[in-house]
mmCIF file of C-alpha atoms and ligand atoms in Angstrom:
data_model
loop_
_atom_site.group_PDB
_atom_site.id
_atom_site.type_symbol
_atom_site.label_atom_id
_atom_site.label_comp_id
_atom_site.label_asym_id
_atom_site.label_seq_id
_atom_site.Cartn_x
_atom_site.Cartn_y
_atom_site.Cartn_z
ATOM 1 C CA UNK X 1 -25.016 233.203 172.332
ATOM 2 C CA UNK X 2 -22.447 234.220 172.956
ATOM 3 C CA UNK X 3 -20.741 237.461 171.397
ATOM 4 C CA UNK X 4 -19.048 237.335 167.836
ATOM 5 C CA UNK X 5 -16.705 239.792 166.716
ATOM 6 C CA UNK X 6 -16.888 241.105 162.623
ATOM 7 C CA UNK X 7 -13.042 241.064 162.100
ATOM 8 C CA UNK X 8 -10.486 242.906 158.927
ATOM 9 C CA UNK X 9 -8.098 241.581 158.033
ATOM 10 C CA UNK X 10 -5.003 243.686 155.987
ATOM 11 C CA UNK X 11 -3.066 242.560 153.661
ATOM 12 C CA UNK X 12 -5.590 239.611 153.593
ATOM 13 C CA UNK X 13 -3.660 237.799 150.597
ATOM 14 C CA UNK X 14 -0.312 238.144 151.939
ATOM 15 C CA UNK X 15 2.126 235.858 153.853
ATOM 16 C CA UNK X 16 0.698 236.892 156.582
ATOM 17 C CA UNK X 17 -3.017 237.835 156.101
ATOM 18 C CA UNK X 18 -3.446 233.719 154.438
ATOM 19 C CA UNK X 19 -2.429 232.625 157.752
ATOM 20 C CA UNK X 20 -4.179 234.726 160.261
ATOM 21 C CA UNK X 21 -7.414 233.301 158.645
ATOM 22 C CA UNK X 22 -5.669 229.610 159.374
ATOM 23 C CA UNK X 23 -4.870 230.719 162.788
ATOM 24 C CA UNK X 24 -8.533 232.047 162.992
ATOM 25 C CA UNK X 25 -10.186 229.222 162.119
ATOM 26 C CA UNK X 26 -7.935 226.528 163.541
ATOM 27 C CA UNK X 27 -8.740 228.590 167.344
ATOM 28 C CA UNK X 28 -12.151 228.576 166.779
ATOM 29 C CA UNK X 29 -12.454 232.162 167.500
ATOM 30 C CA UNK X 30 -15.647 234.142 167.602
ATOM 31 C CA UNK X 31 -15.842 235.284 164.322
ATOM 32 C CA UNK X 32 -18.844 237.419 162.574
ATOM 33 C CA UNK X 33 -18.531 238.791 160.096
ATOM 34 C CA UNK X 34 -14.825 238.455 157.542
ATOM 35 C CA UNK X 35 -13.753 241.098 155.645
ATOM 36 C CA UNK X 36 -10.707 241.274 153.816
ATOM 37 C CA UNK X 37 -8.780 243.670 152.469
ATOM 38 C CA UNK X 38 -5.085 244.164 149.817
ATOM 39 C CA UNK X 39 -4.443 246.613 147.179
ATOM 40 C CA UNK X 40 -6.743 247.434 143.245
ATOM 41 C CA UNK X 41 -4.642 244.138 142.066
ATOM 42 C CA UNK X 42 -6.098 242.019 144.470
ATOM 43 C CA UNK X 43 -9.974 243.052 144.630
ATOM 44 C CA UNK X 44 -12.402 240.762 143.495
ATOM 45 C CA UNK X 45 -10.513 237.627 145.021
ATOM 46 C CA UNK X 46 -11.895 235.376 147.407
ATOM 47 C CA UNK X 47 -10.498 234.335 150.680
ATOM 48 C CA UNK X 48 -11.710 231.038 152.655
ATOM 49 C CA UNK X 49 -12.691 231.220 156.283
ATOM 50 C CA UNK X 50 -13.859 229.088 158.414
ATOM 51 C CA UNK X 51 -15.651 227.628 155.924
ATOM 52 C CA UNK X 52 -16.924 230.116 153.624
ATOM 53 C CA UNK X 53 -15.918 232.632 151.074
ATOM 54 C CA UNK X 54 -15.328 236.351 151.092
ATOM 55 C CA UNK X 55 -14.468 238.927 148.228
ATOM 56 C CA UNK X 56 -11.642 240.910 149.435
ATOM 57 C CA UNK X 57 -12.283 244.228 148.724
ATOM 58 C CA UNK X 58 -9.377 246.618 147.641
ATOM 59 C CA UNK X 59 -8.241 249.416 151.150
ATOM 60 C CA UNK X 60 -9.688 252.372 151.082
ATOM 61 C CA UNK X 61 -10.127 255.268 153.415
ATOM 62 C CA UNK X 62 -13.988 255.210 153.894
ATOM 63 C CA UNK X 63 -14.086 250.999 153.342
ATOM 64 C CA UNK X 64 -14.284 250.430 157.616
ATOM 65 C CA UNK X 65 -17.547 252.833 157.734
ATOM 66 C CA UNK X 66 -20.887 251.333 158.803
ATOM 67 C CA UNK X 67 -18.828 247.574 158.168
ATOM 68 C CA UNK X 68 -19.357 246.972 161.929
ATOM 69 C CA UNK X 69 -15.385 246.075 163.018
ATOM 70 C CA UNK X 70 -14.587 245.049 166.153
ATOM 71 C CA UNK X 71 -10.397 244.244 165.758
ATOM 72 C CA UNK X 72 -8.477 244.958 162.660
ATOM 73 C CA UNK X 73 -5.605 243.365 161.834
ATOM 74 C CA UNK X 74 -2.917 245.526 160.101
ATOM 75 C CA UNK X 75 -0.766 243.260 157.611
ATOM 76 C CA UNK X 76 0.029 245.230 154.854
ATOM 77 C CA UNK X 77 3.317 247.369 155.607
ATOM 78 C CA UNK X 78 4.564 249.931 158.320
ATOM 79 C CA UNK X 79 2.864 253.149 156.230
ATOM 80 C CA UNK X 80 -0.144 251.614 154.651
ATOM 81 C CA UNK X 81 -0.447 251.488 159.029
ATOM 82 C CA UNK X 82 0.125 254.712 159.412
ATOM 83 C CA UNK X 83 -2.209 255.817 156.790
ATOM 84 C CA UNK X 84 -5.609 254.044 156.613
ATOM 85 C CA UNK X 85 -4.724 252.563 160.390
ATOM 86 C CA UNK X 86 -6.452 255.747 162.152
ATOM 87 C CA UNK X 87 -9.831 254.708 159.726
ATOM 88 C CA UNK X 88 -10.388 251.554 160.946
ATOM 89 C CA UNK X 89 -9.938 252.669 164.318
ATOM 90 C CA UNK X 90 -12.307 255.649 163.662
ATOM 91 C CA UNK X 91 -15.060 253.622 162.278
ATOM 92 C CA UNK X 92 -14.878 251.736 165.916
ATOM 93 C CA UNK X 93 -12.670 248.208 165.226
ATOM 94 C CA UNK X 94 -9.314 248.240 167.569
ATOM 95 C CA UNK X 95 -6.619 247.487 165.880
ATOM 96 C CA UNK X 96 -3.710 245.100 165.820
ATOM 97 C CA UNK X 97 -0.835 246.290 163.851
ATOM 98 C CA UNK X 98 1.816 243.612 162.706
ATOM 99 C CA UNK X 99 4.041 246.062 160.765
ATOM 100 C CA UNK X 100 7.004 247.828 162.708
ATOM 101 C CA UNK X 101 4.806 251.865 162.547
ATOM 102 C CA UNK X 102 3.377 251.930 166.016
ATOM 103 C CA UNK X 103 5.970 249.972 167.573
ATOM 104 C CA UNK X 104 7.538 251.916 170.032
ATOM 105 C CA UNK X 105 5.092 254.996 170.314
ATOM 106 C CA UNK X 106 4.428 254.967 174.288
ATOM 107 C CA UNK X 107 0.726 255.446 173.181
ATOM 108 C CA UNK X 108 0.284 251.806 171.868
ATOM 109 C CA UNK X 109 1.288 248.557 173.609
ATOM 110 C CA UNK X 110 3.700 245.868 172.084
ATOM 111 C CA UNK X 111 2.135 242.843 173.436
ATOM 112 C CA UNK X 112 3.197 239.356 173.122
ATOM 113 C CA UNK X 113 0.438 237.970 175.374
ATOM 114 C CA UNK X 114 2.216 235.250 177.352
ATOM 115 C CA UNK X 115 5.248 237.939 178.524
ATOM 116 C CA UNK X 116 3.408 241.107 179.354
ATOM 117 C CA UNK X 117 -0.432 240.490 178.727
ATOM 118 C CA UNK X 118 -1.383 243.644 181.331
ATOM 119 C CA UNK X 119 0.328 246.348 179.041
ATOM 120 C CA UNK X 120 -3.499 245.137 176.597
ATOM 121 C CA UNK X 121 -5.074 247.852 179.273
ATOM 122 C CA UNK X 122 -3.210 250.686 177.704
ATOM 123 C CA UNK X 123 -5.193 250.340 173.867
ATOM 124 C CA UNK X 124 -7.275 252.843 175.065
ATOM 125 C CA UNK X 125 -4.931 255.729 174.148
ATOM 126 C CA UNK X 126 -5.088 255.164 170.319
ATOM 127 C CA UNK X 127 -7.351 251.955 169.478
ATOM 128 C CA UNK X 128 -3.928 249.755 168.529
ATOM 129 C CA UNK X 129 -1.889 247.464 170.206
ATOM 130 C CA UNK X 130 1.331 246.589 167.477
ATOM 131 C CA UNK X 131 2.360 242.904 167.764
ATOM 132 C CA UNK X 132 5.966 243.219 168.147
ATOM 133 C CA UNK X 133 9.059 241.802 165.032
ATOM 134 C CA UNK X 134 8.864 238.486 164.835
ATOM 135 C CA UNK X 135 12.677 237.400 165.986
ATOM 136 C CA UNK X 136 11.853 239.449 168.754
ATOM 137 C CA UNK X 137 8.389 237.679 169.978
ATOM 138 C CA UNK X 138 10.089 234.494 170.281
ATOM 139 C CA UNK X 139 13.449 235.763 171.806
ATOM 140 C CA UNK X 140 11.238 237.336 174.848
ATOM 141 C CA UNK X 141 9.022 233.944 175.468
ATOM 142 C CA UNK X 142 12.287 232.450 175.360
ATOM 143 C CA UNK X 143 13.462 235.295 177.687
ATOM 144 C CA UNK X 144 10.631 235.866 179.976
ATOM 145 C CA UNK X 145 11.107 232.318 182.501
ATOM 146 C CA UNK X 146 14.736 232.820 183.133
ATOM 147 C CA UNK X 147 14.162 235.883 184.558
ATOM 148 C CA UNK X 148 11.393 234.703 186.379
ATOM 149 C CA UNK X 149 13.865 232.021 187.233
ATOM 150 C CA UNK X 150 16.714 234.141 188.720
ATOM 151 C CA UNK X 151 15.681 237.670 188.859
ATOM 152 C CA UNK X 152 17.483 240.000 186.678
ATOM 153 C CA UNK X 153 19.123 239.417 182.646
ATOM 154 C CA UNK X 154 22.593 241.477 182.585
ATOM 155 C CA UNK X 155 22.884 241.471 178.933
ATOM 156 C CA UNK X 156 21.635 239.460 176.114
ATOM 157 C CA UNK X 157 23.694 238.632 172.535
ATOM 158 C CA UNK X 158 21.530 237.228 169.796
ATOM 159 C CA UNK X 159 22.236 235.669 166.221
ATOM 160 C CA UNK X 160 19.562 234.831 164.078
ATOM 161 C CA UNK X 161 18.492 233.048 161.390
ATOM 162 C CA UNK X 162 15.726 234.728 159.567
ATOM 163 C CA UNK X 163 13.703 232.577 156.561
ATOM 164 C CA UNK X 164 12.723 234.937 153.879
ATOM 165 C CA UNK X 165 9.714 233.815 155.621
ATOM 166 C CA UNK X 166 10.098 237.858 156.774
ATOM 167 C CA UNK X 167 9.950 238.663 153.503
ATOM 168 C CA UNK X 168 5.991 237.804 152.966
ATOM 169 C CA UNK X 169 5.874 235.788 149.636
ATOM 170 C CA UNK X 170 7.980 237.984 147.180
ATOM 171 C CA UNK X 171 11.223 236.653 150.248
ATOM 172 C CA UNK X 172 9.299 233.061 149.670
ATOM 173 C CA UNK X 173 9.175 232.720 145.976
ATOM 174 C CA UNK X 174 12.014 234.315 144.996
ATOM 175 C CA UNK X 175 14.271 231.691 146.951
ATOM 176 C CA UNK X 176 11.879 229.500 145.660
ATOM 177 C CA UNK X 177 12.970 231.125 141.911
ATOM 178 C CA UNK X 178 16.608 231.291 142.677
ATOM 179 C CA UNK X 179 17.039 227.173 143.691
ATOM 180 C CA UNK X 180 15.613 226.271 140.832
ATOM 181 C CA UNK X 181 18.046 228.743 138.652
ATOM 182 C CA UNK X 182 20.025 226.772 140.381
ATOM 183 C CA UNK X 183 19.443 223.742 139.137
ATOM 184 C CA UNK X 184 18.735 224.894 134.999
ATOM 185 C CA UNK X 185 22.484 225.794 136.308
ATOM 186 C CA UNK X 186 21.274 230.189 135.879
ATOM 187 C CA UNK X 187 21.515 231.281 139.056
ATOM 188 C CA UNK X 188 24.259 233.994 138.079
ATOM 189 C CA UNK X 189 20.998 235.323 135.655
ATOM 190 C CA UNK X 190 18.749 235.158 138.498
ATOM 191 C CA UNK X 191 16.938 238.636 140.268
ATOM 192 C CA UNK X 192 17.828 239.122 143.412
ATOM 193 C CA UNK X 193 14.152 242.035 145.416
ATOM 194 C CA UNK X 194 13.327 241.036 147.908
ATOM 195 C CA UNK X 195 17.154 240.242 149.714
ATOM 196 C CA UNK X 196 19.848 242.910 148.516
ATOM 197 C CA UNK X 197 21.628 239.425 147.435
ATOM 198 C CA UNK X 198 21.102 236.105 146.158
ATOM 199 C CA UNK X 199 19.344 234.550 149.443
ATOM 200 C CA UNK X 200 19.908 230.597 147.814
ATOM 201 C CA UNK X 201 22.413 229.035 148.781
ATOM 202 C CA UNK X 202 23.867 232.209 150.835
ATOM 203 C CA UNK X 203 23.190 233.693 154.353
ATOM 204 C CA UNK X 204 23.360 237.480 154.476
ATOM 205 C CA UNK X 205 23.698 239.262 157.290
ATOM 206 C CA UNK X 206 21.986 242.289 157.138
ATOM 207 C CA UNK X 207 18.304 242.008 157.732
ATOM 208 C CA UNK X 208 16.362 245.483 156.613
ATOM 209 C CA UNK X 209 17.953 248.614 156.723
ATOM 210 C CA UNK X 210 21.258 249.623 157.784
ATOM 211 C CA UNK X 211 21.384 252.549 161.049
ATOM 212 C CA UNK X 212 23.864 255.377 161.537
ATOM 213 C CA UNK X 213 25.327 253.366 164.975
ATOM 214 C CA UNK X 214 26.609 249.643 161.845
ATOM 215 C CA UNK X 215 23.238 248.062 163.431
ATOM 216 C CA UNK X 216 20.744 246.919 161.728
ATOM 217 C CA UNK X 217 16.891 248.431 160.891
ATOM 218 C CA UNK X 218 15.458 245.114 162.173
ATOM 219 C CA UNK X 219 18.857 244.467 165.182
ATOM 220 C CA UNK X 220 17.573 247.772 166.781
ATOM 221 C CA UNK X 221 14.395 246.383 166.769
ATOM 222 C CA UNK X 222 15.270 243.484 168.688
ATOM 223 C CA UNK X 223 16.923 246.007 171.101
ATOM 224 C CA UNK X 224 14.262 248.436 171.313
ATOM 225 C CA UNK X 225 11.614 246.236 171.412
ATOM 226 C CA UNK X 226 12.651 243.844 173.886
ATOM 227 C CA UNK X 227 12.436 246.374 176.645
ATOM 228 C CA UNK X 228 9.334 247.694 176.004
ATOM 229 C CA UNK X 229 7.604 243.637 176.654
ATOM 230 C CA UNK X 230 9.882 242.849 179.007
ATOM 231 C CA UNK X 231 9.682 246.405 181.432
ATOM 232 C CA UNK X 232 12.924 246.287 182.138
ATOM 233 C CA UNK X 233 16.100 247.631 180.654
ATOM 234 C CA UNK X 234 17.967 244.528 179.390
ATOM 235 C CA UNK X 235 20.956 245.572 176.930
ATOM 236 C CA UNK X 236 20.484 242.979 173.999
ATOM 237 C CA UNK X 237 22.527 242.664 170.824
ATOM 238 C CA UNK X 238 21.644 241.577 167.585
ATOM 239 C CA UNK X 239 23.074 240.215 164.534
ATOM 240 C CA UNK X 240 20.238 239.176 162.414
ATOM 241 C CA UNK X 241 20.814 237.559 159.511
ATOM 242 C CA UNK X 242 18.690 235.933 156.530
ATOM 243 C CA UNK X 243 19.284 232.648 155.659
ATOM 244 C CA UNK X 244 17.640 230.079 152.967
ATOM 245 C CA UNK X 245 15.229 228.747 154.984
ATOM 246 C CA UNK X 246 10.975 229.214 154.047
ATOM 247 C CA UNK X 247 9.666 229.681 157.474
ATOM 248 C CA UNK X 248 11.194 229.871 160.549
ATOM 249 C CA UNK X 249 14.201 231.888 162.421
ATOM 250 C CA UNK X 250 16.462 230.083 164.280
ATOM 251 C CA UNK X 251 18.661 232.287 167.226
ATOM 252 C CA UNK X 252 21.377 231.042 169.335
ATOM 253 C CA UNK X 253 21.236 232.786 172.642
ATOM 254 C CA UNK X 254 23.332 233.578 174.504
ATOM 255 C CA UNK X 255 22.208 235.231 178.226
ATOM 256 C CA UNK X 256 24.108 236.833 180.875
ATOM 257 C CA UNK X 257 22.510 236.715 185.153
ATOM 258 C CA UNK X 258 23.879 239.203 187.742
ATOM 259 C CA UNK X 259 27.452 237.581 189.234
ATOM 260 C CA UNK X 260 25.637 235.939 192.179
ATOM 261 C CA UNK X 261 23.637 232.709 189.837
ATOM 262 C CA UNK X 262 24.890 229.979 188.667
ATOM 263 C CA UNK X 263 22.650 228.186 186.363
ATOM 264 C CA UNK X 264 21.726 225.387 186.817
ATOM 265 C CA UNK X 265 20.469 224.041 183.304
ATOM 266 C CA UNK X 266 18.077 221.410 184.444
ATOM 267 C CA UNK X 267 16.403 224.326 186.495
ATOM 268 C CA UNK X 268 16.431 226.243 183.344
ATOM 269 C CA UNK X 269 14.879 223.223 181.666
ATOM 270 C CA UNK X 270 11.526 222.901 183.741
ATOM 271 C CA UNK X 271 11.139 226.901 183.694
ATOM 272 C CA UNK X 272 11.245 227.397 179.653
ATOM 273 C CA UNK X 273 8.643 223.650 179.569
ATOM 274 C CA UNK X 274 6.314 225.116 182.617
ATOM 275 C CA UNK X 275 5.822 228.856 180.571
ATOM 276 C CA UNK X 276 2.492 228.602 178.197
ATOM 277 C CA UNK X 277 3.217 227.793 174.490
ATOM 278 C CA UNK X 278 7.154 227.341 174.622
ATOM 279 C CA UNK X 279 8.645 223.554 174.728
ATOM 280 C CA UNK X 280 12.249 222.048 175.158
ATOM 281 C CA UNK X 281 13.948 219.544 172.868
ATOM 282 C CA UNK X 282 17.254 219.105 174.379
ATOM 283 C CA UNK X 283 18.905 215.855 174.098
ATOM 284 C CA UNK X 284 22.632 216.213 172.135
ATOM 285 C CA UNK X 285 23.742 213.157 171.992
ATOM 286 C CA UNK X 286 20.508 211.420 170.717
ATOM 287 C CA UNK X 287 20.756 214.535 168.067
ATOM 288 C CA UNK X 288 17.018 216.110 169.720
ATOM 289 C CA UNK X 289 16.621 219.899 169.291
ATOM 290 C CA UNK X 290 14.393 222.250 167.545
ATOM 291 C CA UNK X 291 15.271 223.500 163.514
ATOM 292 C CA UNK X 292 13.299 225.220 161.253
ATOM 293 C CA UNK X 293 11.359 222.354 159.592
ATOM 294 C CA UNK X 294 10.114 221.239 164.056
ATOM 295 C CA UNK X 295 8.611 223.942 164.186
ATOM 296 C CA UNK X 296 7.182 224.974 161.037
ATOM 297 C CA UNK X 297 2.797 225.032 161.123
ATOM 298 C CA UNK X 298 3.117 224.668 164.855
ATOM 299 C CA UNK X 299 2.463 228.069 167.481
ATOM 300 C CA UNK X 300 4.715 226.723 169.869
ATOM 301 C CA UNK X 301 8.270 228.429 170.375
ATOM 302 C CA UNK X 302 10.992 225.108 170.821
ATOM 303 C CA UNK X 303 14.477 226.100 172.364
ATOM 304 C CA UNK X 304 17.353 222.693 172.506
ATOM 305 C CA UNK X 305 20.977 223.098 172.705
ATOM 306 C CA UNK X 306 21.267 224.415 177.004
ATOM 307 C CA UNK X 307 24.203 224.875 178.041
ATOM 308 C CA UNK X 308 26.526 226.472 180.992
ATOM 309 C CA UNK X 309 28.746 228.558 179.370
ATOM 310 C CA UNK X 310 32.012 226.883 179.110
ATOM 311 C CA UNK X 311 34.202 229.671 181.172
ATOM 312 C CA UNK X 312 31.075 231.585 183.601
ATOM 313 C CA UNK X 313 28.375 230.025 185.760
ATOM 314 C CA UNK X 314 25.984 232.834 185.439
ATOM 315 C CA UNK X 315 26.420 232.682 181.458
ATOM 316 C CA UNK X 316 23.674 230.066 179.843
ATOM 317 C CA UNK X 317 23.180 229.352 176.035
ATOM 318 C CA UNK X 318 20.818 228.243 174.121
ATOM 319 C CA UNK X 319 18.985 227.930 170.718
ATOM 320 C CA UNK X 320 15.543 229.260 169.685
ATOM 321 C CA UNK X 321 12.971 227.991 167.132
ATOM 322 C CA UNK X 322 9.632 229.666 166.220
ATOM 323 C CA UNK X 323 7.598 229.607 162.989
ATOM 324 C CA UNK X 324 7.988 233.311 161.840
ATOM 325 C CA UNK X 325 4.709 233.618 160.047
ATOM 326 C CA UNK X 326 2.398 231.976 162.759
ATOM 327 C CA UNK X 327 4.865 232.855 166.195
ATOM 328 C CA UNK X 328 5.906 235.847 164.985
ATOM 329 C CA UNK X 329 3.315 237.144 163.441
ATOM 330 C CA UNK X 330 -0.874 235.757 162.865
ATOM 331 C CA UNK X 331 -0.685 233.613 166.299
ATOM 332 C CA UNK X 332 1.059 236.284 168.475
ATOM 333 C CA UNK X 333 -1.780 238.838 166.486
ATOM 334 C CA UNK X 334 -4.539 236.224 167.378
ATOM 335 C CA UNK X 335 -4.561 235.407 170.888
ATOM 336 C CA UNK X 336 -4.065 239.162 171.442
ATOM 337 C CA UNK X 337 -7.369 239.662 170.049
ATOM 338 C CA UNK X 338 -7.915 236.478 172.347
ATOM 339 C CA UNK X 339 -6.657 238.098 175.582
ATOM 340 C CA UNK X 340 -8.390 241.355 174.387
ATOM 341 C CA UNK X 341 -11.566 240.078 174.516
ATOM 342 C CA UNK X 342 -10.474 238.138 177.116
ATOM 343 C CA UNK X 343 -8.723 241.144 179.783
ATOM 344 C CA UNK X 344 -10.848 244.569 178.661
ATOM 345 C CA UNK X 345 -14.685 242.727 179.130
ATOM 346 C CA UNK X 346 -15.664 243.933 175.027
HETATM 347 P P1 A2P D 1 -1.667 242.737 147.067
HETATM 348 O O1 A2P D 1 -1.436 240.726 146.924
HETATM 349 O O2 A2P D 1 -3.044 242.903 146.421
HETATM 350 O O3 A2P D 1 -0.519 243.064 146.552
HETATM 351 P P2 A2P D 1 3.427 240.198 151.728
HETATM 352 O O4 A2P D 1 3.527 240.337 152.690
HETATM 353 O O5 A2P D 1 3.318 239.035 151.623
HETATM 354 O O6 A2P D 1 3.937 240.526 150.458
HETATM 355 O O7 A2P D 1 1.810 240.724 151.258
HETATM 356 C C1 A2P D 1 1.499 242.253 151.707
HETATM 357 C C2 A2P D 1 0.168 242.160 151.525
HETATM 358 O O8 A2P D 1 0.124 243.401 151.361
HETATM 359 C C3 A2P D 1 -0.842 241.478 150.898
HETATM 360 O O9 A2P D 1 -1.788 241.475 150.472
HETATM 361 C C4 A2P D 1 -0.618 243.162 149.476
HETATM 362 O O10 A2P D 1 -1.662 242.965 149.082
HETATM 363 C C5 A2P D 1 -1.148 243.988 151.078
HETATM 364 N N1 A2P D 1 -0.766 245.896 150.376
HETATM 365 C C6 A2P D 1 0.431 246.545 150.041
HETATM 366 N N2 A2P D 1 0.236 247.315 150.012
HETATM 367 C C7 A2P D 1 -1.007 247.227 149.725
HETATM 368 C C8 A2P D 1 -1.458 248.576 149.265
HETATM 369 N N3 A2P D 1 -0.726 250.118 149.508
HETATM 370 N N4 A2P D 1 -3.012 248.523 149.833
HETATM 371 C C9 A2P D 1 -3.852 247.768 150.464
HETATM 372 N N5 A2P D 1 -3.418 246.379 150.792
HETATM 373 C C10 A2P D 1 -1.738 246.312 150.566
#
């Protein structure tokens, strides 16, 4: 009988945690036992995965002991990962961490399996593999085939249109509540906690905390994480914007290639379509391009509006869309687990 893996999911009741159970089931992941973990608030509740029900337990320092967990997915916030991931590792699990806490640690690989699977080998240093930021994952999936096509990228400018799912269930609930309040003519009384301003019928040019250099933490994540994943010092300048969309991020991306490159849009389309888990939808005449509704519930990163710059032959513009909860979080985490099994023969 082929080997099965015991799985813990920390943040099992959250937006990403719930999606992880769905992806495990859809990918026919060789699941042995499942240990769903959350805060004391959710302990005793139930989740369903692969046709079985499991009781949610409270995350504690010793909950992993003697449970023979092979893989622990963490998706309950950076401070929870910082405190509890070492206990999971100590108990023998590999941790696949969805938070930003370990991403820039030089002893922790930061992995998008289609882009840098070779980095997984570094997991043994700390027993942890980090899942990149959602906006970074879909960006590098579209950059990598073009980097390979033209041999280098001189710089990337990106503006994101990020769904509220990036702030978890409370972000999604806040948008829905505010829309309800709008139709009840009481939007001005509506509360905002997940976001710094009203998100319904608005766009907010701030995702995550301000940094001293005038960028936000989210924008700096895109800059720093892209370098680490691509293994190349590509300058990325980002403007991250929250939009009232439930769960797929869009990005307007401008890529500058070396001076001698003359961008060939047809070759770009082919390179993107040939890359795993990337698909081009691009026919402006027919009104065909990816949108959040195209990407939601899908494991593909979609690219459209591909065009050469009006003034420079070596500059390309494109539009990249992916489901934040799947490609940007749960699916990438499960794909890391699959690659870890395949490459590390564990
Ligand atoms: P709970 O539902 O018990 O609060 P989201 O990203 O959708 O907001 O979900 C966050 C997830 O992280 C939830 O499953 C939440 O559990 C869990 N979580 C938050 N704080 C803690 C904590 N201190 N210990 C364990 N789980 C936590």
